[in-house]
CSV table of N, CA and C in Angstrom, one decimal:
chain,number,residue,atom,x,y,z
H,28,MET,N,40.1,2.8,36.7
H,28,MET,CA,39.6,2.7,35.4
H,28,MET,C,38.4,1.5,33.9
H,29,PRO,N,38.0,0.4,35.0
H,29,PRO,CA,37.7,-0.7,34.3
H,29,PRO,C,35.6,-0.2,35.0
H,30,GLN,N,35.7,0.4,35.4
H,30,GLN,CA,34.4,1.1,35.7
H,30,GLN,C,34.4,1.8,34.5
H,31,LYS,N,35.0,3.1,34.1
H,31,LYS,CA,34.6,3.5,33.2
H,31,LYS,C,34.2,3.0,31.8
H,32,LEU,N,35.4,1.6,31.6
H,32,LEU,CA,34.8,0.9,30.4
H,32,LEU,C,34.1,0.8,30.4
H,33,SER,N,32.8,-0.2,31.2
H,33,SER,CA,31.7,-0.6,31.7
H,33,SER,C,30.6,0.5,31.5
H,34,GLU,N,30.8,1.6,31.9
H,34,GLU,CA,30.3,2.5,31.8
H,34,GLU,C,29.8,2.8,29.8
H,35,ARG,N,31.2,2.9,29.1
H,35,ARG,CA,31.2,3.1,27.7
H,35,ARG,C,30.6,2.1,27.5
H,36,LYS,N,30.3,1.0,27.4
H,36,LYS,CA,29.7,-0.3,27.2
H,36,LYS,C,28.7,0.0,27.1
H,37,ARG,N,27.8,0.1,28.4
H,37,ARG,CA,26.7,0.5,28.7
H,37,ARG,C,26.2,1.3,27.3
H,38,GLU,N,26.8,2.8,27.6
H,38,GLU,CA,26.4,4.0,26.4
H,38,GLU,C,26.4,3.5,25.0
H,39,LYS,N,27.1,2.9,24.6
H,39,LYS,CA,27.3,1.8,23.6
H,39,LYS,C,26.3,1.1,22.9
H,40,LEU,N,25.8,0.1,23.5
H,40,LEU,CA,24.4,-0.5,23.9
H,40,LEU,C,23.5,0.3,24.3
H,41,ILE,N,23.3,1.1,24.8
H,41,ILE,CA,22.6,2.2,25.0
H,41,ILE,C,22.0,2.6,23.2
H,42,GLN,N,23.1,3.5,22.6
H,42,GLN,CA,22.7,3.5,21.6
H,42,GLN,C,22.4,3.0,20.5
H,43,GLN,N,23.2,1.7,20.5
H,43,GLN,CA,22.7,0.7,19.5
H,43,GLN,C,21.1,0.3,19.3
H,44,LYS,N,20.7,0.6,21.1
H,44,LYS,CA,19.3,-0.2,21.0
H,44,LYS,C,18.1,0.6,20.3
H,45,LEU,N,18.8,2.1,20.7
H,45,LEU,CA,18.2,3.1,20.2
H,45,LEU,C,18.4,3.3,18.5
H,46,GLN,N,19.2,3.1,18.3
H,46,GLN,CA,19.3,2.7,16.4
H,46,GLN,C,18.3,1.9,16.0
H,47,ARG,N,18.0,0.5,16.5
H,47,ARG,CA,17.5,-0.3,15.9
H,47,ARG,C,15.7,0.0,16.2
H,48,LYS,N,15.5,1.0,17.1
H,48,LYS,CA,14.1,0.6,17.3
H,48,LYS,C,13.7,1.8,16.5
H,49,SER,N,14.6,2.8,16.0
H,49,SER,CA,14.3,3.5,14.6
H,49,SER,C,14.4,3.0,13.7
H,50,GLU,N,14.8,2.0,13.2
H,50,GLU,CA,15.2,1.0,12.0
H,50,GLU,C,13.8,0.7,11.5
H,51,SER,N,13.5,0.9,10.0
H,51,SER,CA,12.2,0.1,9.2
H,51,SER,C,12.4,-1.0,10.1
H,52,LEU,N,10.9,-1.7,10.2
H,52,LEU,CA,11.3,-3.6,10.2
H,52,LEU,C,10.4,-3.9,8.8
H,53,ALA,N,10.2,-2.9,7.4
H,53,ALA,CA,9.8,-3.3,6.2
H,53,ALA,C,11.1,-4.1,5.9
H,54,TYR,N,10.6,-5.2,4.9
H,54,TYR,CA,11.5,-6.1,4.3
H,54,TYR,C,11.9,-5.0,3.4
H,55,SER,N,13.5,-5.4,3.0
H,55,SER,CA,13.9,-4.3,2.0
H,55,SER,C,14.7,-5.3,1.1
H,56,GLY,N,14.6,-6.7,1.1
H,56,GLY,CA,15.2,-7.3,0.1
H,56,GLY,C,14.8,-7.5,-1.2
H,57,ASN,N,15.2,-8.1,-2.1
H,57,ASN,CA,14.5,-8.4,-3.4
H,57,ASN,C,14.5,-9.3,-4.0
H,58,LYS,N,14.7,-10.9,-2.7
H,58,LYS,CA,14.2,-11.7,-3.2
H,58,LYS,C,12.4,-11.7,-4.1
H,59,TYR,N,11.6,-12.0,-3.3
H,59,TYR,CA,10.1,-11.8,-3.6
H,59,TYR,C,9.8,-10.3,-4.6
H,60,LYS,N,10.6,-10.0,-5.2
H,60,LYS,CA,10.0,-8.8,-5.9
H,60,LYS,C,10.2,-9.6,-7.2
H,61,LYS,N,9.1,-10.0,-7.4
H,61,LYS,CA,8.7,-10.7,-9.1
H,61,LYS,C,7.3,-10.3,-9.2
H,62,ASP,N,7.5,-10.3,-11.1
H,62,ASP,CA,6.3,-9.8,-11.5
H,62,ASP,C,4.9,-10.4,-10.7
H,63,LYS,N,5.2,-12.4,-10.8
H,63,LYS,CA,4.0,-12.8,-10.4
H,63,LYS,C,3.6,-12.5,-8.9
H,64,LEU,N,4.4,-12.3,-8.3
H,64,LEU,CA,3.9,-12.1,-6.9
H,64,LEU,C,3.2,-10.5,-6.4
H,65,THR,N,3.4,-9.9,-7.7
H,65,THR,CA,2.7,-7.9,-7.3
H,65,THR,C,1.4,-8.2,-7.0
H,66,PRO,N,0.5,-8.9,-7.5
H,66,PRO,CA,-1.0,-9.2,-7.1
H,66,PRO,C,-1.2,-9.7,-5.7
H,67,ALA,N,-0.2,-10.6,-5.5
H,67,ALA,CA,-0.9,-11.1,-4.0
H,67,ALA,C,-0.8,-10.4,-3.2
H,68,TRP,N,1.0,-9.6,-3.2
H,68,TRP,CA,1.3,-8.2,-2.5
H,68,TRP,C,0.4,-7.1,-2.6
H,69,MET,N,-0.2,-6.9,-3.0
H,69,MET,CA,-1.2,-6.2,-3.5
H,69,MET,C,-2.2,-6.0,-3.0
H,70,GLU,N,-2.8,-7.1,-2.9
H,70,GLU,CA,-3.9,-7.5,-3.0
H,70,GLU,C,-4.0,-7.3,-0.9
H,71,THR,N,-2.3,-8.2,-0.4
H,71,THR,CA,-2.5,-8.0,1.2
H,71,THR,C,-2.2,-6.8,1.6
H,72,GLU,N,-1.6,-6.0,0.8
H,72,GLU,CA,-1.8,-4.4,1.4
H,72,GLU,C,-3.4,-3.3,1.2
H,73,ILE,N,-3.4,-4.0,0.4
H,73,ILE,CA,-5.2,-3.6,0.2
H,73,ILE,C,-5.7,-3.7,1.5
H,74,ALA,N,-5.9,-4.7,1.5
H,74,ALA,CA,-6.6,-5.7,3.2
H,74,ALA,C,-5.9,-5.0,4.3
H,75,ILE,N,-4.8,-5.1,4.4
H,75,ILE,CA,-4.5,-4.3,5.3
H,75,ILE,C,-4.6,-2.6,6.1
H,76,TYR,N,-4.9,-2.2,4.8
H,76,TYR,CA,-5.3,-0.6,4.8
H,76,TYR,C,-6.8,-0.8,5.2
H,77,GLN,N,-7.6,-1.8,4.4
H,77,GLN,CA,-8.8,-1.6,4.8
H,77,GLN,C,-9.2,-2.0,6.3
H,78,THR,N,-8.4,-2.8,7.0
H,78,THR,CA,-9.0,-3.3,8.0
H,78,THR,C,-8.5,-2.1,9.1
H,79,TYR,N,-7.3,-1.1,8.8
H,79,TYR,CA,-6.9,0.1,9.4
H,79,TYR,C,-7.9,0.8,9.6
H,80,VAL,N,-8.4,1.1,8.2
H,80,VAL,CA,-9.6,2.1,8.3
H,80,VAL,C,-11.0,1.7,9.1
H,81,ILE,N,-11.1,0.6,9.0
H,81,ILE,CA,-12.5,-0.4,9.6
H,81,ILE,C,-11.8,-0.1,11.0
H,82,THR,N,-11.2,-0.2,12.0
H,82,THR,CA,-10.5,-0.4,13.3
H,82,THR,C,-10.4,1.5,13.7
H,83,ASP,N,-11.2,2.2,12.7
H,83,ASP,CA,-10.9,3.3,12.9
H,83,ASP,C,-9.1,3.9,13.3
H,84,ARG,N,-8.4,3.3,12.2
H,84,ARG,CA,-6.9,3.8,12.4
H,84,ARG,C,-6.3,3.2,13.9
H,85,THR,N,-6.7,1.9,14.8
H,85,THR,CA,-6.2,1.9,15.9
H,85,THR,C,-5.2,0.5,15.8
H,86,LEU,N,-5.3,0.0,14.2
H,86,LEU,CA,-4.7,-1.6,13.8
H,86,LEU,C,-2.6,-1.1,14.0
H,87,VAL,N,-2.3,-1.5,14.6
H,87,VAL,CA,-0.8,-1.0,14.7
H,87,VAL,C,0.0,-2.5,13.7
H,88,ASP,N,1.3,-2.1,13.8
H,88,ASP,CA,2.4,-3.3,13.3
H,88,ASP,C,2.3,-4.5,13.6
H,89,LYS,N,2.5,-4.6,15.0
H,89,LYS,CA,2.6,-5.8,15.7
H,89,LYS,C,1.8,-6.7,15.1
H,90,THR,N,0.3,-6.5,15.2
H,90,THR,CA,-0.8,-6.8,14.9
H,90,THR,C,-0.9,-7.7,14.1
H,91,VAL,N,-0.7,-7.2,12.5
H,91,VAL,CA,-0.6,-7.1,11.7
H,91,VAL,C,0.4,-7.9,11.7
H,92,ALA,N,1.4,-8.2,11.9
H,92,ALA,CA,2.7,-8.9,11.6
H,92,ALA,C,2.1,-10.6,12.3
H,93,SER,N,2.0,-10.4,13.6
H,93,SER,CA,1.2,-11.8,14.3
H,93,SER,C,0.1,-12.3,13.4
H,94,ALA,N,-0.3,-11.4,12.5
H,94,ALA,CA,-2.0,-12.3,11.7
H,94,ALA,C,-1.2,-12.8,10.6
H,95,ILE,N,0.2,-12.5,10.1
H,95,ILE,CA,-0.2,-12.6,8.7
H,95,ILE,C,1.0,-14.1,9.1
H,96,ALA,N,2.0,-14.0,10.4
H,96,ALA,CA,2.2,-15.0,10.5
H,96,ALA,C,1.4,-16.0,10.6
H,97,LYS,N,0.5,-15.9,11.8
H,97,LYS,CA,-0.5,-16.8,12.2
H,97,LYS,C,-0.9,-17.5,10.9
H,98,LEU,N,-1.2,-16.5,9.9
H,98,LEU,CA,-2.1,-17.1,8.4
H,98,LEU,C,-0.8,-18.1,7.3
H,99,ILE,N,0.2,-17.9,7.8
H,99,ILE,CA,1.3,-18.4,7.1
H,99,ILE,C,1.4,-19.4,7.6
H,100,GLY,N,1.2,-19.6,8.9
H,100,GLY,CA,1.5,-21.1,9.7
H,100,GLY,C,0.2,-22.1,9.2
H,101,MET,N,-0.9,-21.7,8.7
H,101,MET,CA,-2.2,-22.3,8.7
H,101,MET,C,-1.8,-22.6,7.4
H,102,MET,N,-1.5,-21.8,6.9
H,102,MET,CA,-1.1,-22.2,4.8
H,102,MET,C,-0.7,-23.1,4.9
H,103,GLN,N,1.0,-23.3,5.7
H,103,GLN,CA,2.1,-24.5,5.6
H,103,GLN,C,1.5,-25.8,6.5
H,104,SER,N,0.4,-25.6,7.7
H,104,SER,CA,0.2,-26.9,7.9
H,104,SER,C,-1.0,-27.5,6.8
H,105,GLY,N,-1.8,-26.7,6.4
H,105,GLY,CA,-2.6,-27.6,5.4
H,105,GLY,C,-3.7,-26.6,4.7
H,106,ALA,N,-4.8,-27.2,4.6
H,106,ALA,CA,-5.9,-26.4,3.8
H,106,ALA,C,-6.3,-24.9,4.6
H,107,LEU,N,-6.9,-24.2,4.4
H,107,LEU,CA,-7.2,-23.2,5.4
H,107,LEU,C,-8.8,-23.2,5.7
H,108,PRO,N,-9.4,-23.0,6.5
H,108,PRO,CA,-11.1,-23.2,6.7
H,108,PRO,C,-11.4,-22.4,6.1
H,109,PRO,N,-12.7,-22.6,5.7
H,109,PRO,CA,-13.2,-21.4,4.3
H,109,PRO,C,-13.6,-20.1,5.9
H,110,LEU,N,-13.7,-18.8,4.9
H,110,LEU,CA,-13.9,-17.9,5.2
H,110,LEU,C,-15.3,-17.6,6.0
H,111,PRO,N,-15.3,-17.1,6.6
H,111,PRO,CA,-16.9,-16.5,7.3
H,111,PRO,C,-17.7,-15.7,6.4
H,112,ASP,N,-18.6,-15.6,6.8
H,112,ASP,CA,-19.6,-14.4,6.0
H,112,ASP,C,-19.8,-13.4,6.4
H,113,GLU,N,-19.4,-13.0,7.3
H,113,GLU,CA,-19.1,-11.5,8.4
H,113,GLU,C,-18.2,-11.9,9.1
H,114,VAL,N,-17.5,-10.3,9.1
H,114,VAL,CA,-16.4,-10.7,10.5
H,114,VAL,C,-16.5,-9.8,11.5
H,115,HIS,N,-16.7,-9.9,12.6
H,115,HIS,CA,-16.7,-9.1,13.6
H,115,HIS,C,-15.5,-8.5,13.9
H,116,TYR,N,-15.2,-7.5,14.5
H,116,TYR,CA,-14.2,-7.1,15.1
H,116,TYR,C,-14.5,-6.2,16.9
H,117,ARG,N,-13.4,-7.0,17.8
H,117,ARG,CA,-14.2,-6.4,18.6
H,117,ARG,C,-13.0,-5.5,19.4
H,118,VAL,N,-13.0,-4.2,20.0
H,118,VAL,CA,-11.9,-3.3,19.9
H,118,VAL,C,-11.0,-4.2,21.0
H,119,GLY,N,-9.9,-3.9,21.0
H,119,GLY,CA,-8.9,-4.4,22.2
H,119,GLY,C,-8.7,-6.1,21.6
């Protein structure tokens, strides 16, 4: 009997894992939905989309999330370095 219970637990865990994979990673709260933040959100979304197009639609969510996290970390630690005149993209 204990073996069947562990099989049930394993099946339940697998189902939970599959369900989590299908959930959206987008933030759905209301904390940051303020009129004064709308321009910043819009510019961020435009920049992400432009990068997506420039990279022949190869940009993935994981890359965007890590880049934004890195940018936020840099902003929290002090002044950002000046922007380069040109940006070179390397596939991979």
